[in-house]
Short mmCIF file of C-alpha atoms in Angstrom, two decimals:
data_model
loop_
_atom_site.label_atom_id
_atom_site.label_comp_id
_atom_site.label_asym_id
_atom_site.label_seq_id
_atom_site.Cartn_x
_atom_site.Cartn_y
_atom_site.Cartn_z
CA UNK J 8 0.00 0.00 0.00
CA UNK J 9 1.15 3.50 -0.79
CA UNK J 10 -0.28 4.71 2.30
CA UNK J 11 0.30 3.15 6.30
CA UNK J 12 -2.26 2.97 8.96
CA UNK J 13 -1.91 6.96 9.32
CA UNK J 14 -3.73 7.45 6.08
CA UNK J 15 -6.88 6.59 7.83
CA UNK J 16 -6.38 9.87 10.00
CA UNK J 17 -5.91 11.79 6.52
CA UNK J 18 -2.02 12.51 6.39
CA UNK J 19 0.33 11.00 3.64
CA UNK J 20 3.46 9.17 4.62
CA UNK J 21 5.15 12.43 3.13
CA UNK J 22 3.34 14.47 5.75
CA UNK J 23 4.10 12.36 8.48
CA UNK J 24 7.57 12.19 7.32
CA UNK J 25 8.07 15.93 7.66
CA UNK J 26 6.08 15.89 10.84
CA UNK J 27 8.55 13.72 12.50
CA UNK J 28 11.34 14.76 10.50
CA UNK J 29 12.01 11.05 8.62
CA UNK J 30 12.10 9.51 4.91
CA UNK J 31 8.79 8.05 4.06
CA UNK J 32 10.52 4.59 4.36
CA UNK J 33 11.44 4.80 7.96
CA UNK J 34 7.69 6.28 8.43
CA UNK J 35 6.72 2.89 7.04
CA UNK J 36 8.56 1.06 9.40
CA UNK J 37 7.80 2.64 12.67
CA UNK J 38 4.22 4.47 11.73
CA UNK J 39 2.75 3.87 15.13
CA UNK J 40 -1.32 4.31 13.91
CA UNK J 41 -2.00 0.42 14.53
CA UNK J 42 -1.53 0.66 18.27
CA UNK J 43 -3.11 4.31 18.65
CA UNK J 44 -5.90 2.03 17.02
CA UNK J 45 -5.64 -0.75 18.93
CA UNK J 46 -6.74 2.15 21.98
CA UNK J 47 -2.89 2.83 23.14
CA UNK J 48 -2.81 6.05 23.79
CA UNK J 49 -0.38 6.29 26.41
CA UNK J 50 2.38 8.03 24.66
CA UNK J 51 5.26 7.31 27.20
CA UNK J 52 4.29 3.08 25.69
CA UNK J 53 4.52 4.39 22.82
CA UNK J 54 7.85 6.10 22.80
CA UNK J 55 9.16 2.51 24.66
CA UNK J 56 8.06 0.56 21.87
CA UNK J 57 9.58 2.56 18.86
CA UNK J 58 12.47 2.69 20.72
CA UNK J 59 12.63 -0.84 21.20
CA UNK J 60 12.30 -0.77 17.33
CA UNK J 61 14.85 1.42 16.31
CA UNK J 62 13.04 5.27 16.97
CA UNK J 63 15.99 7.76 17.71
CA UNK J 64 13.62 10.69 18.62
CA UNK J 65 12.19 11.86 21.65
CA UNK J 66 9.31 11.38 24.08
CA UNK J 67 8.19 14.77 22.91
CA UNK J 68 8.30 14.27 19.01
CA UNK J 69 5.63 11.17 19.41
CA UNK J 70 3.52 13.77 21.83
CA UNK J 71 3.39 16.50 18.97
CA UNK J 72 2.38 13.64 16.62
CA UNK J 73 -0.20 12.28 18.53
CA UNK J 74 -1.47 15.66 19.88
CA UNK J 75 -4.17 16.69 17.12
CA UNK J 76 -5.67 12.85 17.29
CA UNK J 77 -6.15 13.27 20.96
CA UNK J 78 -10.08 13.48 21.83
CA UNK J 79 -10.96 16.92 23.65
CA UNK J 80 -11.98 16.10 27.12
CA UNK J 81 -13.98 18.68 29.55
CA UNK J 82 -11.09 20.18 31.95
CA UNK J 83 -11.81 18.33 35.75
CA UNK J 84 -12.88 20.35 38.64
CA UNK J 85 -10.45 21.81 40.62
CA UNK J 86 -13.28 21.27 43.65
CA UNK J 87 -15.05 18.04 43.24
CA UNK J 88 -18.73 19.16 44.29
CA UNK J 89 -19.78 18.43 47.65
CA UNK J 90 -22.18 15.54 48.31
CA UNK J 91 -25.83 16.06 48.65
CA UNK J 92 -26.80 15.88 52.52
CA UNK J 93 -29.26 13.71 53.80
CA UNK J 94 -32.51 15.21 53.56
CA UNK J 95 -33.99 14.95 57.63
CA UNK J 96 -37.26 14.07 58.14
CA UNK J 97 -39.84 16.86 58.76
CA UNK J 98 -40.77 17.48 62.33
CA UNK J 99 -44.19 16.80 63.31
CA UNK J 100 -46.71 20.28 63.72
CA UNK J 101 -47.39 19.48 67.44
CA UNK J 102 -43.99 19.51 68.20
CA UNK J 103 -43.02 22.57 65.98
CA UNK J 104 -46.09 24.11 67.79
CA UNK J 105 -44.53 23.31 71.44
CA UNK J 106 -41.38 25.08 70.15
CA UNK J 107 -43.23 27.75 69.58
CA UNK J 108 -45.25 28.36 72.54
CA UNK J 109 -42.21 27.56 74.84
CA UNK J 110 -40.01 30.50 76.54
CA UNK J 111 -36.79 30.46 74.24
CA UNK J 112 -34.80 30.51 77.25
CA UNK J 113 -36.26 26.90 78.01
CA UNK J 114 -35.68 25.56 74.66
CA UNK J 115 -32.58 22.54 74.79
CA UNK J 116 -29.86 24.01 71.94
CA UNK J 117 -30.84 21.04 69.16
CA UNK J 118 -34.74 22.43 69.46
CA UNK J 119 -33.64 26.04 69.04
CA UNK J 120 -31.72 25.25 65.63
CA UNK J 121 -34.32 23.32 64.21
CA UNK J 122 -36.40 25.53 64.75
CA UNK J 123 -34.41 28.58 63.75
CA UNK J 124 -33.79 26.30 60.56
CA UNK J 125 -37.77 26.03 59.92
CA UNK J 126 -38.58 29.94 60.10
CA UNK J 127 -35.66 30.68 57.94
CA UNK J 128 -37.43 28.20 55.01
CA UNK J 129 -41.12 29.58 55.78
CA UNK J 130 -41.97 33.46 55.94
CA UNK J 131 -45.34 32.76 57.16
CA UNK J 132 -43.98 30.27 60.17
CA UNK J 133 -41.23 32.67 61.08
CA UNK J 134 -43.98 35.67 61.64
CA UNK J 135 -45.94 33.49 63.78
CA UNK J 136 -43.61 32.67 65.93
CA UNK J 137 -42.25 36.76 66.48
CA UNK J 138 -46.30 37.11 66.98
CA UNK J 139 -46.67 34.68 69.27
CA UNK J 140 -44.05 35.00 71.42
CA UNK J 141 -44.13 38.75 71.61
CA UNK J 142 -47.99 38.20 73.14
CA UNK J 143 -46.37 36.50 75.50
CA UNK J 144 -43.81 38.61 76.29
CA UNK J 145 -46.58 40.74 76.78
CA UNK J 146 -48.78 38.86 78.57
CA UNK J 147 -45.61 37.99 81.01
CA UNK J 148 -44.61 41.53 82.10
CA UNK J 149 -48.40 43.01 82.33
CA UNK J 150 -48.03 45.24 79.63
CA UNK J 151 -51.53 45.70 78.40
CA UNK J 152 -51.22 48.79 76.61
CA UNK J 153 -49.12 47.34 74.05
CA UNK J 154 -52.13 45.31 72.66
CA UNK J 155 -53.24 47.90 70.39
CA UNK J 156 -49.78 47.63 68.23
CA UNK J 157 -49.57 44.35 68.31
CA UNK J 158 -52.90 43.86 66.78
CA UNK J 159 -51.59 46.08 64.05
CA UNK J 160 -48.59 43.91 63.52
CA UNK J 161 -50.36 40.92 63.04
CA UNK J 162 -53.05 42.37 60.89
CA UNK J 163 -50.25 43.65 58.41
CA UNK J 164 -48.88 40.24 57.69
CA UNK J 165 -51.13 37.60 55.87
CA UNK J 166 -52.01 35.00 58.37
CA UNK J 167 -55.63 34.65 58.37
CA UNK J 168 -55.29 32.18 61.90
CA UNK J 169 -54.30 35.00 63.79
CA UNK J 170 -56.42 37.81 61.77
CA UNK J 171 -58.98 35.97 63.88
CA UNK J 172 -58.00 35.76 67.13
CA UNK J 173 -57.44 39.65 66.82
CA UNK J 174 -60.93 40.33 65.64
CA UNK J 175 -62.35 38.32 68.21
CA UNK J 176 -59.97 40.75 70.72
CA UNK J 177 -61.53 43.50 69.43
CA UNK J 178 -65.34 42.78 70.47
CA UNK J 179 -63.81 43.02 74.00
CA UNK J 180 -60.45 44.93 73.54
CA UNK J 181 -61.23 46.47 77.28
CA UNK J 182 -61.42 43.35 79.29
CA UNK J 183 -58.34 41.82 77.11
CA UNK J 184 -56.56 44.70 77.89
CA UNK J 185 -57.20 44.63 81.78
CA UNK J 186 -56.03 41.08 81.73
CA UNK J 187 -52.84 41.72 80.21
CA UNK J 188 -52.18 44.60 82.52
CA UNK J 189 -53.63 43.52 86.20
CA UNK J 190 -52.23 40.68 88.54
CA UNK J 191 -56.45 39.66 88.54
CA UNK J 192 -57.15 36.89 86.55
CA UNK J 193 -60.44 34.59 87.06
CA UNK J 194 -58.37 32.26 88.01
CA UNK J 195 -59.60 31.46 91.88
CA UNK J 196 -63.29 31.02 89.85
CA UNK J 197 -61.83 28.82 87.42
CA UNK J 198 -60.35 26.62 90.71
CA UNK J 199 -63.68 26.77 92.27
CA UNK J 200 -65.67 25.84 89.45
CA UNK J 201 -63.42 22.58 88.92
CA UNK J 202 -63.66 21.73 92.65
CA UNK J 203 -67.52 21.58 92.14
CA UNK J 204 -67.20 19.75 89.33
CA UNK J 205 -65.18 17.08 91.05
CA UNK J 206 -67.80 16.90 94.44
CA UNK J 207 -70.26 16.78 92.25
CA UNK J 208 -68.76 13.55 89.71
CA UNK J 209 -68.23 11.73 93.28
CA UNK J 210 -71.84 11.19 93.68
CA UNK J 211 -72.22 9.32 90.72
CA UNK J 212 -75.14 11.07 89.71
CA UNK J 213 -77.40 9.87 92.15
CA UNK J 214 -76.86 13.12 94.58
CA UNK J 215 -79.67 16.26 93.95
CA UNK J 216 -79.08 19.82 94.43
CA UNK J 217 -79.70 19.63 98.52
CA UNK J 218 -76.97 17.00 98.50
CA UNK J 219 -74.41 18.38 96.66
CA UNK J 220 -74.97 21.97 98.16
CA UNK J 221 -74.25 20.50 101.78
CA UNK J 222 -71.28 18.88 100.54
CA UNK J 223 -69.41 21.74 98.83
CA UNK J 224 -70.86 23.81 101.93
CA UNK J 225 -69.37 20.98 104.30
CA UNK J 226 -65.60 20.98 102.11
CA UNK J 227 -65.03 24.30 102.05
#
């Protein structure tokens, strides 16, 4: 053939010769196409093996060769990208809920970062909770007359839930108020109703109104 293996790349033996800088017949003998074929494309093997054959030139003359048969391959990372974490399950809405409602100088460290983790992923949850917990910051220091404000807080932000609860405040803003500012609370009637309650679930309801108004009369 007039031609060697490195025809099938599209270059003469002439071409090749004055690529490498040799006579056409000592391209012939050493043309090293069949192996780049045969997938060796380690050119360091390559060098070895003409040299074992008689090549005089250098590692670098086969890797100017070889260079505009090389594939292009995408440059790798310098930082390999970081694996995906573990997605955690959800908590459940009760307990988000008790993390809400509790003082956040009670809360154990892991609770507080979950939970700081949750209102940073939902607007609506993180507003709730500065709601909530500045009612009862209110509610804890007596200072009624911040009600009004609050209200308007709430109102501003869309959360229907608590749009209610400060409508309902509003039909009796006075005695809210009074709550949230005095040490009364109806809690000694709220003690006294459940104590009747209990006297009267003892007589199994077999005991009238004589009965069970002796024995509260007779506890007390």
């Amino acid at each position: 053939m007039e031609k060697t293996a490195g025809a099938h790349h599209g270059k003469s033996l002439a071409a090749i010769g004055r690529r490498l800088r040799l006579d056409q017949s000592t391209v012939r003998r050493f043309a090293p196409h069949q192996r780049w074929r045969e997938d060796c494309h380690d050119i360091p093997q390559l060098h070895r093996e003409l040299r074992a054959r008689g090549f005089t030139g250098d590692i670098q003359c086969i890797r100017r060769y070889f260079r505009p048969f090389k594939k292009p391959h995408s440059p790798k990372p310098k930082n390999p990208p970081a694996p995906v974490p573990e997605l955690r399950p959800a908590p459940k809405p009760r307990r988000v809920v008790r993390w809400i409602m509790t003082n956040p100088g009670h809360l154990a460290e892991t609770d507080t970062a979950e939970l700081k983790e949750i209102r940073a992923a939902c607007p609506h949850l993180d507003a709730t909770t500065r709601h909530v917990r500045d009612f009862a910051d209110m509610m804890r220091n007596l200072r009624g007359e911040e009600l009004p404000a609050w209200m308007d807080r709430v109102l501003a932000d869309d959360l229907p839930a608590l749009h209610s609860l400060v409508n309902g405040m509003k039909r009796d803003l006075d005695a809210v108020t009074a709550g949230l500012s005095t040490h009364w609370s109806s809690g000694q009637v709220e003690g006294q109703v459940t104590r009747i309650k209990l006297i009267k679930r003892k007589g199994y309801g077999r005991a009238n109104l004589d009965l069970l108004r002796k024995r509260i009369l007779l506890m007390t």
